[in-house]
Amino acid sequence: MALLCSSSTVILPSSSVKPSGSDRRSPFLGLSLTAISNPSVRVGINGNAKRGLQVKCEAEQATTSLVPANQRWMFDEEEANGPDIWNTTWYPKASDHVNTDKPWFVVDATDKILGRLASTIANHIRGKNLASYTPSVDMGAFVIVVNAEKVAVSGKKRNQKLYRRHSGRPGGMTVETFDQLQQRIPERIIEHAVRGMLPKGRLGRALFNHLKVYKGPEHPHEAQKPLDLPIRDKRIQLQK
Amino acid sequence: MTRIKRGYIARRRRTKLRLFASSFRGAHSRLTRTMTQQRIRALVSAHRDRGKRKRDFRRLWITRINAVIHETGVFYSYNRFIHNLYKKQLLLNRKILAQIALLNRSCLYTISNEIKK
């Protein structure tokens, strides 16, 4: 098989083609002579007839650019000569998702509806509010939830919503209601809700570690300077 | 009938197979019979995913555009944005829109403001 690059040396067996474009006889090996008649190609016919077709590419291709000449005014100089950033979909490099550079957010869960709060949190942790969202990479932010024991639910869910877990052994199912769990371990309610909304898998488990839930109004992450989580849902606050 | 050995025919075929499966994990790059099976599975996956690739990328572009458009206005979303695009007969495709959303955010805001009018 023959490869042609725009500036290359093509060595053909001596029994065939004459040099560039001088005649238009039948193509050799399926190569049309118009391809070889490119002025930058040098055809060398030498005594290595038995070695067959060889192609050597020269290192002169750095000056060709993907941008045609009449559109170069639209680009900055370093973009015009560099790789094509517009036609290849952006994928994050390792430096784009370093954990130390990710933003931190704080939410106060007092009197917020559980599911709506968990949904917003999960969106921010996964990174779905960013233009740089990538499903295979952790691009999201860290979220801190405080006052977890004051989270609210509507209707009769406070006494009727059941949390089940199973130890694996027969007869090992434990059932608790919402308020029993809130007395015992209030952080688990929000963690359970958010975990159900994050993807399940290795990445999902890693994302879950970006959620920090605390019982009282204090949290130990002041050094990360967390911002307030922007909430767009209007019905997230419990109507009294 | 005289005895005929098959010679090197099978070995030549299996060397090509070995080259194909040379980057597979564990026994899938060492044992001939597993290599044939895994090669078939690899080619099937590649064939199927060439079609899926087009779908997957379009999904990714739509999600990225949606993320940026939601921040633009209160009740504004991807579907309304695309509807406005079509009404104004703007032919930008989702790939370029997603790249603009990432690389040149202000340009996308200009586009969406122009379309909303």
JSON list of C-alpha atoms in Angstrom, two decimals, chain A residues 129 164 222:
[
{"chain": "A", "resi": 129, "resn": "ASN", "atom": "CA", "xyz": [-24.08, 22.99, 35.56]},
{"chain": "A", "resi": 164, "resn": "ARG", "atom": "CA", "xyz": [-34.78, -0.06, 54.84]},
{"chain": "A", "resi": 222, "resn": "GLU", "atom": "CA", "xyz": [-13.61, 27.29, 56.65]}
]
